[in-house]
XYZ file of C-alpha atoms in Angstrom:
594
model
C -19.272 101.295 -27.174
C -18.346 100.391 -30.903
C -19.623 102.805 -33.796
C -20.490 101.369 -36.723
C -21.650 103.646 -40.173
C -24.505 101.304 -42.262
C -25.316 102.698 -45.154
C -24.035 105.878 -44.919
C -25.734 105.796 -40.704
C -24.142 105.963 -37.575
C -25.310 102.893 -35.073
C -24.213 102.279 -31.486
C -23.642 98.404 -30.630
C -23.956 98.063 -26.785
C -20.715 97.374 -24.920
C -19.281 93.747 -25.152
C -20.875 92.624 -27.764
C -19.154 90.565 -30.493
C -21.775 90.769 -34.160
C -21.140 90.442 -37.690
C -21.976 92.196 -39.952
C -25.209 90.075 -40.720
C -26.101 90.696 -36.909
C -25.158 94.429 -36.710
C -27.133 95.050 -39.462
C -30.199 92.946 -38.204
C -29.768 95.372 -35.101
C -30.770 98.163 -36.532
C -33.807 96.804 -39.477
C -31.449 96.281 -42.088
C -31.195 92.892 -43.833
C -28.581 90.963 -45.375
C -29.462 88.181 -46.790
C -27.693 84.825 -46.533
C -28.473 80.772 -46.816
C -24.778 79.171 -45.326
C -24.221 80.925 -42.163
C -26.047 80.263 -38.746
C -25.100 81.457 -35.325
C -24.607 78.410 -33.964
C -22.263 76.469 -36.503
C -18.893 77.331 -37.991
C -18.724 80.027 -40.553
C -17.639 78.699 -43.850
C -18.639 81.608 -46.338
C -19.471 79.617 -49.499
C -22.884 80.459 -50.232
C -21.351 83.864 -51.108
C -25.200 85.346 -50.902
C -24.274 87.889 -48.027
C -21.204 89.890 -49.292
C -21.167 93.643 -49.045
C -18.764 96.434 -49.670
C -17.117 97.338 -46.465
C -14.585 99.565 -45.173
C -13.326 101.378 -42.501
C -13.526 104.835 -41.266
C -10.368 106.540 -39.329
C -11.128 107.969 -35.904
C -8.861 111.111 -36.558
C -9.673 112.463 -40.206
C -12.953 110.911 -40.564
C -11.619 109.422 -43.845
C -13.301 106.142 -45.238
C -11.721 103.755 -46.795
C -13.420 100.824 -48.822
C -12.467 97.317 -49.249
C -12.425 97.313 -53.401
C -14.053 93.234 -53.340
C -16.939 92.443 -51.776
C -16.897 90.434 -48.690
C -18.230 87.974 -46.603
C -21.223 89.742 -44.092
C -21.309 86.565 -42.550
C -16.958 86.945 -41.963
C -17.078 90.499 -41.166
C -16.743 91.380 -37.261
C -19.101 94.529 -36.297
C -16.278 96.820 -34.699
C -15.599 100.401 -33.756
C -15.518 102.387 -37.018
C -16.626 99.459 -39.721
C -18.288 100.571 -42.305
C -20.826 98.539 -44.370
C -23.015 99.212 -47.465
C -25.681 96.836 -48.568
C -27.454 98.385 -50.830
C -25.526 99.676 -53.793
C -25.740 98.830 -56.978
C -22.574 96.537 -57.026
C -23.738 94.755 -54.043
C -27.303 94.435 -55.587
C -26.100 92.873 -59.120
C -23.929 90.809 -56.913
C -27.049 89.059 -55.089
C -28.370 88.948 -58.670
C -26.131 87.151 -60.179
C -25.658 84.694 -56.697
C -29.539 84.172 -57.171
C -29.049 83.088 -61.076
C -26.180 80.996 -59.879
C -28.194 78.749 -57.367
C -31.331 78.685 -59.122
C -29.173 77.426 -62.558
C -30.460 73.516 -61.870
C -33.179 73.687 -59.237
C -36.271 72.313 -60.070
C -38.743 74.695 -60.434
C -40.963 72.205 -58.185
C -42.542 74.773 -55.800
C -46.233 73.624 -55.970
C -45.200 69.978 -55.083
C -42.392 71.125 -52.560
C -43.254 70.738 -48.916
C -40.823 73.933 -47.865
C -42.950 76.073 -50.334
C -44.048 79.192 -48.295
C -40.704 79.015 -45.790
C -38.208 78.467 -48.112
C -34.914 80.937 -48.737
C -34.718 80.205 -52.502
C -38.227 81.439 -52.935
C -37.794 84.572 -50.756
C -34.257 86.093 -51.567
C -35.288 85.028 -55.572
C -38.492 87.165 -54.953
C -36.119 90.115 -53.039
C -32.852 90.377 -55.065
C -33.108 88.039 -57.935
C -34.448 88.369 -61.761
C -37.863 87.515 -63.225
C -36.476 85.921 -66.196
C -34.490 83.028 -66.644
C -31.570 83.192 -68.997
C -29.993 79.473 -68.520
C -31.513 76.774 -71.657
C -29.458 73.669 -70.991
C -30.580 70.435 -69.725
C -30.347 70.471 -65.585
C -28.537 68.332 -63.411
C -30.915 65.864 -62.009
C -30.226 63.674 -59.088
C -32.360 60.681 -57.636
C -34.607 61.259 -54.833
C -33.121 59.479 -51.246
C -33.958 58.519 -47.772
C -31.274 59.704 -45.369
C -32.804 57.806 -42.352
C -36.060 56.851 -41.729
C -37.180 60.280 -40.606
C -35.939 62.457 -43.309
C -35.922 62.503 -47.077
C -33.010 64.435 -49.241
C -33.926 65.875 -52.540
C -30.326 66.848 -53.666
C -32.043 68.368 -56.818
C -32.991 71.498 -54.199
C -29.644 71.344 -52.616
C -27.650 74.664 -52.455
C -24.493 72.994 -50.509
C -24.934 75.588 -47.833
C -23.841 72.922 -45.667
C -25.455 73.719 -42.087
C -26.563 69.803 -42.300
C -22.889 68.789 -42.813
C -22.176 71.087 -40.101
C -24.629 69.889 -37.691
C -23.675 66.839 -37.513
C -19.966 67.517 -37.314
C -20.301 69.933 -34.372
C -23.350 69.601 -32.186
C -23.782 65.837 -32.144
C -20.177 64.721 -33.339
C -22.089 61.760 -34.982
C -20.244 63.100 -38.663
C -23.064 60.866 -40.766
C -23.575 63.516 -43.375
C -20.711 64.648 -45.937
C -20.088 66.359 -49.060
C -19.272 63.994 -51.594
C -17.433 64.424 -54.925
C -16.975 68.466 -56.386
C -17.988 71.009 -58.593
C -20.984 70.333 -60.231
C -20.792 66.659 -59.217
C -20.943 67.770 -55.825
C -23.804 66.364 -53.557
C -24.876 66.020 -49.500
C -24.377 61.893 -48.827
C -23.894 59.620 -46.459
C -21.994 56.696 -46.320
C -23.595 53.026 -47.240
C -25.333 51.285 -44.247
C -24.647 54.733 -42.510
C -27.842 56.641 -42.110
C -28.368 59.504 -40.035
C -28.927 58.467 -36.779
C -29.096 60.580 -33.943
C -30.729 61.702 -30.959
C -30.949 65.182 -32.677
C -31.312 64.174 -36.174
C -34.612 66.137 -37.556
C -32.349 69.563 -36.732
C -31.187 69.146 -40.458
C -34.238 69.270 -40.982
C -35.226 72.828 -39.580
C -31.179 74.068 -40.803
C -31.871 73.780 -44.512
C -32.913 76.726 -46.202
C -34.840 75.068 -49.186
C -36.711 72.324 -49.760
C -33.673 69.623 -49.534
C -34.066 67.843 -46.485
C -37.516 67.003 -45.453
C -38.895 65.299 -42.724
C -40.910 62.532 -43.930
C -43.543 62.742 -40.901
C -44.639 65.965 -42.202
C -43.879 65.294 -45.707
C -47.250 65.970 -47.485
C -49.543 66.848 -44.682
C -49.990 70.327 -44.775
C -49.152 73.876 -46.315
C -47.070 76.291 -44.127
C -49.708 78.977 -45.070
C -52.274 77.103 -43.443
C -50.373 76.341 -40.549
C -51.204 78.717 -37.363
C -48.108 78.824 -34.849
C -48.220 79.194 -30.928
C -45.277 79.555 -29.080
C -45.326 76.185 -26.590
C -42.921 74.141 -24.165
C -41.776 70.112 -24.882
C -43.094 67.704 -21.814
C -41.661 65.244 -23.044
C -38.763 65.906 -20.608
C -37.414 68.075 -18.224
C -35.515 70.046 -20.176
C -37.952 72.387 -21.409
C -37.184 72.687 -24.530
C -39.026 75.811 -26.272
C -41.060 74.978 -29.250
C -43.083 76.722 -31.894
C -46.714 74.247 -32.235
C -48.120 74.755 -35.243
C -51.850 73.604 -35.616
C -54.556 73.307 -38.071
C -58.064 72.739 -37.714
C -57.883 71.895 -34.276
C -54.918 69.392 -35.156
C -51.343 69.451 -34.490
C -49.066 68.549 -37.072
C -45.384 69.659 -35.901
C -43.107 70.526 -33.428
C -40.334 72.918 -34.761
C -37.599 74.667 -32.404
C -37.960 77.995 -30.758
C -34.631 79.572 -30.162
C -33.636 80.088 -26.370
C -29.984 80.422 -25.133
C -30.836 79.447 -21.812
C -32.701 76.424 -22.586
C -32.415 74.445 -25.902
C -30.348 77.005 -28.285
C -31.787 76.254 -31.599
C -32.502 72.593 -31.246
C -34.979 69.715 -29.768
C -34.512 65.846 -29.811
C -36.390 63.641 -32.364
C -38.404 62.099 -29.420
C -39.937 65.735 -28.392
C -40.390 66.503 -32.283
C -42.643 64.062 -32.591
C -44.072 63.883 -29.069
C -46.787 66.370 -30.775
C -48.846 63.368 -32.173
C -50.055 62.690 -28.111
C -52.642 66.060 -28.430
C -53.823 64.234 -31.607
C -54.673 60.752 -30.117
C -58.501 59.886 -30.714
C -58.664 57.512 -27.442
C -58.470 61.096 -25.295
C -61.390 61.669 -22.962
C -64.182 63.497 -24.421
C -66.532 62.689 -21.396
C -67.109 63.142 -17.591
C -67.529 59.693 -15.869
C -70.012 58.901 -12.654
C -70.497 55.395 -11.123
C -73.994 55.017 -10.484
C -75.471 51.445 -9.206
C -71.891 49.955 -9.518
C -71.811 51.073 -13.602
C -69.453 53.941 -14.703
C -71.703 55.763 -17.090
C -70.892 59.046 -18.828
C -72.650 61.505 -17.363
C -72.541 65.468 -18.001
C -69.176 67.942 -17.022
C -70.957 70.267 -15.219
C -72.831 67.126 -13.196
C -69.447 65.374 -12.859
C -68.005 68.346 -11.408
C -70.852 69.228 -9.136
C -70.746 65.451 -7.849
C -66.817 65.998 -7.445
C -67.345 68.840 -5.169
C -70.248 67.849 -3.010
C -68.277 64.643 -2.502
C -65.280 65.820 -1.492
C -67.316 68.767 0.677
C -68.610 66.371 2.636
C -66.007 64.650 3.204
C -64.139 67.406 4.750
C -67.265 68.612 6.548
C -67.103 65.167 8.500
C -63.599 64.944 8.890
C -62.940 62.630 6.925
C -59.288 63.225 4.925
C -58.520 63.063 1.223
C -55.091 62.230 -0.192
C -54.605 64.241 -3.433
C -51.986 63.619 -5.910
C -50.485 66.600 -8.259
C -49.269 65.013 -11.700
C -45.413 66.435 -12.586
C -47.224 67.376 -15.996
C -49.814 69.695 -13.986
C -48.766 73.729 -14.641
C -47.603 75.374 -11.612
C -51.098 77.762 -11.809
C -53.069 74.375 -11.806
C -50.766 72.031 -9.211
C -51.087 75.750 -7.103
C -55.211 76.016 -7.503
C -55.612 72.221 -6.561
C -53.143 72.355 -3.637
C -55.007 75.193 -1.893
C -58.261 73.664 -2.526
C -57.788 70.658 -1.071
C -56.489 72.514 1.692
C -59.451 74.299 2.452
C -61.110 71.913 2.486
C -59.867 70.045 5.400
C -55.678 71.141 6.609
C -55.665 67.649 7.202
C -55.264 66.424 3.767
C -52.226 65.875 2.606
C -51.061 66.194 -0.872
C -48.041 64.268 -2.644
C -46.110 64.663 -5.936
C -47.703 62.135 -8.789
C -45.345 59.983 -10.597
C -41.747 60.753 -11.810
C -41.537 58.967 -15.062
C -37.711 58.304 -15.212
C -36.332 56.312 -18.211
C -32.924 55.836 -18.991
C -29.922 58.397 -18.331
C -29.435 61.968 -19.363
C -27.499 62.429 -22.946
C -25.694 65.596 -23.039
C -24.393 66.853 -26.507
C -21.289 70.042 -26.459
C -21.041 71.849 -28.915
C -17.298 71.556 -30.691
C -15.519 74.663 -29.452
C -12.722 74.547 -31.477
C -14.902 75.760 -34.403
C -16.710 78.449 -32.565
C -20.046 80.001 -33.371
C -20.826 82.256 -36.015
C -20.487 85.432 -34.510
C -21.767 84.840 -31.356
C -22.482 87.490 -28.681
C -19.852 87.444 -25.193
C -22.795 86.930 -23.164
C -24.192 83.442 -25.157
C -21.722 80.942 -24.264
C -22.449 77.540 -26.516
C -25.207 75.845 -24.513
C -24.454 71.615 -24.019
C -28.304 69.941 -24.894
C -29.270 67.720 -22.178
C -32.463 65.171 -23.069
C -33.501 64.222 -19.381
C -33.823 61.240 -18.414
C -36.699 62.691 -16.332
C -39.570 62.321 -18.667
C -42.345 65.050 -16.993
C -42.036 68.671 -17.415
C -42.476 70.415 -13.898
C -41.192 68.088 -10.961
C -39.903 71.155 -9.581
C -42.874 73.552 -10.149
C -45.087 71.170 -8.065
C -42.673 70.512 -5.704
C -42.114 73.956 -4.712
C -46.115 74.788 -4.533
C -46.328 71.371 -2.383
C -43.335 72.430 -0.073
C -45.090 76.035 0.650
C -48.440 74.891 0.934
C -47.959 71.709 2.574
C -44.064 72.069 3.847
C -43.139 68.943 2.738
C -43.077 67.001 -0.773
C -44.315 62.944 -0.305
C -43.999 60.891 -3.005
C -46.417 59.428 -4.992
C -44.989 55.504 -4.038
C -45.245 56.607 -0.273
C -48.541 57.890 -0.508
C -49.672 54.928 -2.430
C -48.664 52.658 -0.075
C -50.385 54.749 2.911
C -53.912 54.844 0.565
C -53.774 51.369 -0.203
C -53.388 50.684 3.598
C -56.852 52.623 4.340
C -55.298 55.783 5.945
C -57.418 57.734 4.030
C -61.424 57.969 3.151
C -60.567 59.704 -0.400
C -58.619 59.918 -3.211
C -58.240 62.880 -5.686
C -55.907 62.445 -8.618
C -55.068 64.558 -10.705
C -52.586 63.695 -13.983
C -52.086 64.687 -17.757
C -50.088 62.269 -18.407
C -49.875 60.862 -21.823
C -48.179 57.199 -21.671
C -49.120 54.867 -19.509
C -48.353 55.388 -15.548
C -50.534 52.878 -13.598
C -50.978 49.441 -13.960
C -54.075 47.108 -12.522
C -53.052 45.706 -9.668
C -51.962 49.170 -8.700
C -54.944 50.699 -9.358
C -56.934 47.944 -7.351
C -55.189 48.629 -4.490
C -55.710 52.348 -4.352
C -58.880 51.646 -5.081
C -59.786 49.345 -2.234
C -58.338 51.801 0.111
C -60.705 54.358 -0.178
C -64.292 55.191 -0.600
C -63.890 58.143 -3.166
C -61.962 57.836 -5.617
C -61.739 60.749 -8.257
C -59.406 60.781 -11.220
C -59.110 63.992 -13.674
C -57.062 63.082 -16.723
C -56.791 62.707 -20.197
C -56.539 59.108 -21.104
C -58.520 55.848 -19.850
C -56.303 54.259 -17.355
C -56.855 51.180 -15.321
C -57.529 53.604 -12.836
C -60.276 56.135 -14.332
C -61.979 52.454 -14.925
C -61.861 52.108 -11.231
C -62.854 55.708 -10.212
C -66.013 56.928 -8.671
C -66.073 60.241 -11.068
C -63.646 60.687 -14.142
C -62.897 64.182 -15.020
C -61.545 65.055 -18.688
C -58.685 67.401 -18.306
C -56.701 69.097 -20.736
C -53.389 67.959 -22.704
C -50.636 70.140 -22.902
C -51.893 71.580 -26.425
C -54.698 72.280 -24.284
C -53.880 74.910 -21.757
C -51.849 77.889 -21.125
C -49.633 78.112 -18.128
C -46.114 77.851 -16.662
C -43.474 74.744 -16.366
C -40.083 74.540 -14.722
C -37.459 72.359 -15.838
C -34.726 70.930 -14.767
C -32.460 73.956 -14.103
C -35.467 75.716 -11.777
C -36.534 78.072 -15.020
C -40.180 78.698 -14.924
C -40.999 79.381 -18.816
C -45.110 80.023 -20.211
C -46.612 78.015 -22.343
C -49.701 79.018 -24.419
C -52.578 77.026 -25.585
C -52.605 75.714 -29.073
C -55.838 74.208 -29.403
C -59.312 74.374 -27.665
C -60.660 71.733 -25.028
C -61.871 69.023 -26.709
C -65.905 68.743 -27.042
C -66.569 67.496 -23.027
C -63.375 68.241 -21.478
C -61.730 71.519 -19.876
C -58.547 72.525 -19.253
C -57.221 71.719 -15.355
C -57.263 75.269 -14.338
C -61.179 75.910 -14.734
C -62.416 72.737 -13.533
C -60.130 73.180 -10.256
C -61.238 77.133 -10.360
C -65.392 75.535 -10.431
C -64.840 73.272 -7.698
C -63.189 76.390 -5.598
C -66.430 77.855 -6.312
C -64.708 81.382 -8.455
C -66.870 82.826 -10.048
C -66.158 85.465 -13.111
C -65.790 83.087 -15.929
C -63.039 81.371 -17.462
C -59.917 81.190 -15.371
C -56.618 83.224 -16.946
C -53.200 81.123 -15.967
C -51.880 84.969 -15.630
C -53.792 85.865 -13.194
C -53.315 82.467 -10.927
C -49.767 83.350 -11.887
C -49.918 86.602 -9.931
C -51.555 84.969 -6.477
C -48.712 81.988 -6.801
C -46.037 84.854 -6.808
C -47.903 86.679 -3.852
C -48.020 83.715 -1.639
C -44.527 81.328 -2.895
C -41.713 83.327 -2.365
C -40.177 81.627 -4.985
C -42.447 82.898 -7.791
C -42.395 86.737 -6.204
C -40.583 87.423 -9.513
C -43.808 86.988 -11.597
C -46.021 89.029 -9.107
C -47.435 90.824 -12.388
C -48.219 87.885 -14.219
C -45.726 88.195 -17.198
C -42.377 85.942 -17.971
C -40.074 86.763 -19.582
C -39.467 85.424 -23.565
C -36.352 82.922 -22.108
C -38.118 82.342 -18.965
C -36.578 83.326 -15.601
C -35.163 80.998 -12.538
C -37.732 80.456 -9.845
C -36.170 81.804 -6.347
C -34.588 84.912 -8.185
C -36.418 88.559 -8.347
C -34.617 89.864 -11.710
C -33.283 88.510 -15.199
C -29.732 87.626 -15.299
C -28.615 90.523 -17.470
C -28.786 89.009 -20.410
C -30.861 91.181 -23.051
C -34.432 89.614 -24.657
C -33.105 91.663 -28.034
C -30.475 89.023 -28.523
C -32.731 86.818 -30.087
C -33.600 89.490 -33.270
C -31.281 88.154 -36.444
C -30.774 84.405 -34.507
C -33.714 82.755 -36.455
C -33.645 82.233 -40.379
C -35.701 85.077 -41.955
C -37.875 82.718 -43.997
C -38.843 80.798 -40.590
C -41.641 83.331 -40.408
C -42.925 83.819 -43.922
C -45.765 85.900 -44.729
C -49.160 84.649 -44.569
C -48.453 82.851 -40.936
C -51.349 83.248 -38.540
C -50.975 85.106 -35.129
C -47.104 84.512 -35.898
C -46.200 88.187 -36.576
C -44.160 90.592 -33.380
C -46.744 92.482 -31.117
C -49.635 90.366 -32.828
C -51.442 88.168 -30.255
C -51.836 84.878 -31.208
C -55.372 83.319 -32.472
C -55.472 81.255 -29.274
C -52.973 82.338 -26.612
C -54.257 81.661 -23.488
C -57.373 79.880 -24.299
C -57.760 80.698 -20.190
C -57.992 84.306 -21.211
């Protein structure tokens, strides 16, 4: 176990751990500052903002010896018997006179600058820089430019910290960004006709620590103060890709990455970043549906729901059997509480998986391991990124409630073909799905193959226009509750936003038409009965997962430590004045189930 002495204390480093000085430091609640180096890229050390005096201390006499430059933090393996000061007064006119340095031609734009409120420049120049301003000459200016159709570079801001350049060197190998020219002529480019284009692009986005790159979908739109941040999953694939929502006045605005080593690292794909505009859409249902006299009218939820239920009731009183289908973008808590309804209601119905959007072929990007990561831990190894070419977000959640409850997982084309043949009297289906997944002709036939047909979802479809009763469920802003991807990881999602005005989320109208009683439904608490009765999920019997998730079918965490992820995220990602964003502080919403 390595000793290390920060400023002038002894720390412990658990065993097998490999930390900078930047990370040791972030161990124990000190902070050096920095802008260039990330834990994912290459360490380059030019932003110089992170040097500190360090030295060494021998483990006979005790004796320490100091380095007489500064150096690197960001260079500086954490080892037995390294010594590190940050806070003298050499280090501290150091960061000074780094602070002068960068802020010698930066506009002072920050009213008018979209990264005003998260930016480095604005934190570290509050923390270690100088109120006054000693530099008179004329600035550099440089033109305004579009960098691809998604994001905007102000070089003006531009520290050449070069995480963008990076980026795009290592993690997609696409190489569209460069550092052009030197010295003061020095500026982030890319080549003519060559814009950056990417899967992954909008990372350089999130990687900059001032207001350079901007992404022009967001460009504008809102204040970062304003902005309230939940901690949600993508379904946009199956990857699972951890994200931090962040809403305002019951609208979403962005997706931005939440770091997970098991999942997504530090990144998402372009498609998921701007998958967020789906919780936004004003066709969504904001009404129950009933067909009375051969009209679908809107009617009430509650009377919708009641209808639902007596429906279905009787149709299970009189034998008759009901075919329900379990969306891939249903929870596990909600494809779990509609499963074991059904079932109740008559063993005889029989339950199938709803459709598997698949489009395309998976698109893995490795990172470059030649250049290594910046101080990485032993137990991170560089995570590939996989977008899926499975576009739902819990195949394998619903099929392993449908393979306990049911002992057997039917497809949605089998069952379709068995309800358009008559086999059944009624037709429950139940799907959050956000792009189009049925056509007409499909929907006629199911249609003419039954005599009840209910839908619960959260768009018109052809066929909600053909359904007896339309219920409004919830989008994934919507609702709280649990996903697993594509490597079996169950991971929690929590709400973002309310339901919309005449809609619920799926786990209380399935939890009404069980007939519970008690009030709103918590996902935590359907959580704990899934883990009772799947053996899969008897790792969650208390309700709780952990922060990086945990693989269904397993009953402990794979050893790897939830305090790795303290110093991996950009200290002015989290800026004061956020919402519900701050550690041990619930969030405004969380579980809007709760």
């Amino acid at each position: 176990m390595a000793t290390i002495i920060i400023n002038g204390q002894e720390h412990t480093l658990p065993e097998g751990e490999k930390l900078n000085a930047i990370q040791a430091a972030k161990r124990v609640g000190v902070d050096i500052p920095y802008y260039c180096w990330h834990p994912a890229l290459s360490v380059v050390a030019n932003c110089r903002m992170c040097e500190v005096e360090v030295g060494s201390k021998d483990p006979k006499t005790g004796e320490i010896k100091m380095i007489p430059k500064l150096v690197p933090g960001c260079q500086t393996p954490a080892k037995d018997g390294t010594v590190v000061v940050t806070d003298s007064p050499k280090v501290k006119e150091h960061q000074r006179m780094i602070m002068e340095y960068l802020l010698i031609n930066h506009p002072l734009d920050c009213p008018v600058c979209d990264q005003a409120g998260m930016c480095g420049l604005q934190d570290y120049s509050f923390e270690y820089g100088q109120s006054n301003h000693r530099f008179v000459e004329e600035r550099v200016v440089n033109p305004r430019k579009d960098v691809s159709d998604l994001i905007q570079l102000n070089q003006d801001r531009c520290i050449m910290c070069t995480r963008c350049v990076r980026f795009t060197r290592e993690i997609t190998h696409t190489s569209e960004l460069q550092v052009m020219r030197r010295g003061n002529h020095a500026e982030i480019d890319v080549f003519p006709g060559e814009p950056i284009d990417n899967p992954l692009s909008g990372n350089v986005v999130d990687l900059c620590p001032v207001g350079a790159l901007l992404d022009k979908d967001f460009l504008h739109k809102q204040r970062a103060w304003f902005l309230s941040k939940h901690d949600g999953i993508c379904t946009r694939c199956s990857t699972g890709c951890n994200v931090k929502v962040e809403e305002n006045r019951g609208q979403i605005w962005r997706f931005t990455p939440r770091f997970n080593p098991e999942v997504n690292d530090h990144w998402i794909c372009d498609e998921g970043r701007l998958s967020y505009k789906a919780a936004n859409d004003p066709g969504l249902l904001t009404s129950a549906y009933g067909r009375d006299g051969g009209n679908l009218g809107s009617i009430p939820l509650d009377q919708a729901i009641n209808r639902a239920g007596q429906a279905l009731g009787e149709l299970g009183r009189s034998g008759g059997v009901v075919a329900g289908v379990i969306s891939p973008f249903l929870t596990v808590e909600e494809a779990y509480l509609m499963a074991t309804y059904l079932k109740e209601l008559n063993p005889a119905n029989v339950l199938a998986i709803g459709p598997v959007p698949v489009r395309g072929e998976d698109t893995t990007f490795t990172p470059d391991l030649r250049t290594g990561r910046g101080g990485d831990t032993s137990f991170i190894t560089p995570r590939p990124f996989t977008i899926h070419a499975e576009k739902c977000p819990n195949r394998k959640g619903v099929e392993a409630v449908l393979a306990h409850v049911q002992g057997e997982v039917i497809p949605f084309e089998s069952i379709s073909a068995r309800v358009a043949s008559g086999e059944f009297q009624g037709l429950y289906v139940a799907s959050d799905a956000l792009e189009p997944w049925i056509d007409e002709p499909a929907a006629q036939a199911l249609r003419a193959g039954v005599a009840l047909l209910i839908v619960q979802d959260t768009t018109v479809t052809p066929l909600a226009q053909a359904a007896d009763i339309v219920l409004p469920g919830a989008t994934f802003a919507e609702k709280a509750g649990c996903y697993v991807n594509a490597q079996g990881r169950l991971q929690y999602a929590e709400a973002s936003l309310p339901p919309r005005d005449g809609s619920l989320p799926d786990l209380d109208l399935f939890a009404i038409l069980k007939g519970r009683t008690g009030g709103p439904v918590r996902s935590r608490d359907i959580l704990t009965e899934v883990a009772a009765a799947i053996p899969a999920f008897a790792a969650f019997a208390d309700g709780v997962v952990p922060a990086f998730g945990l693989p269904i079918g397993e009953g402990q965490a794979d050893g790897k430590p939830e305090l790795v992820a303290v110093g991996y995220v950009d200290p002015w990602q989290a800026p004061r004045g956020f919402r519900g964003d701050r550690p041990g502080e619930p969030s405004p919403k969380g579980d809007v189930n709760a």
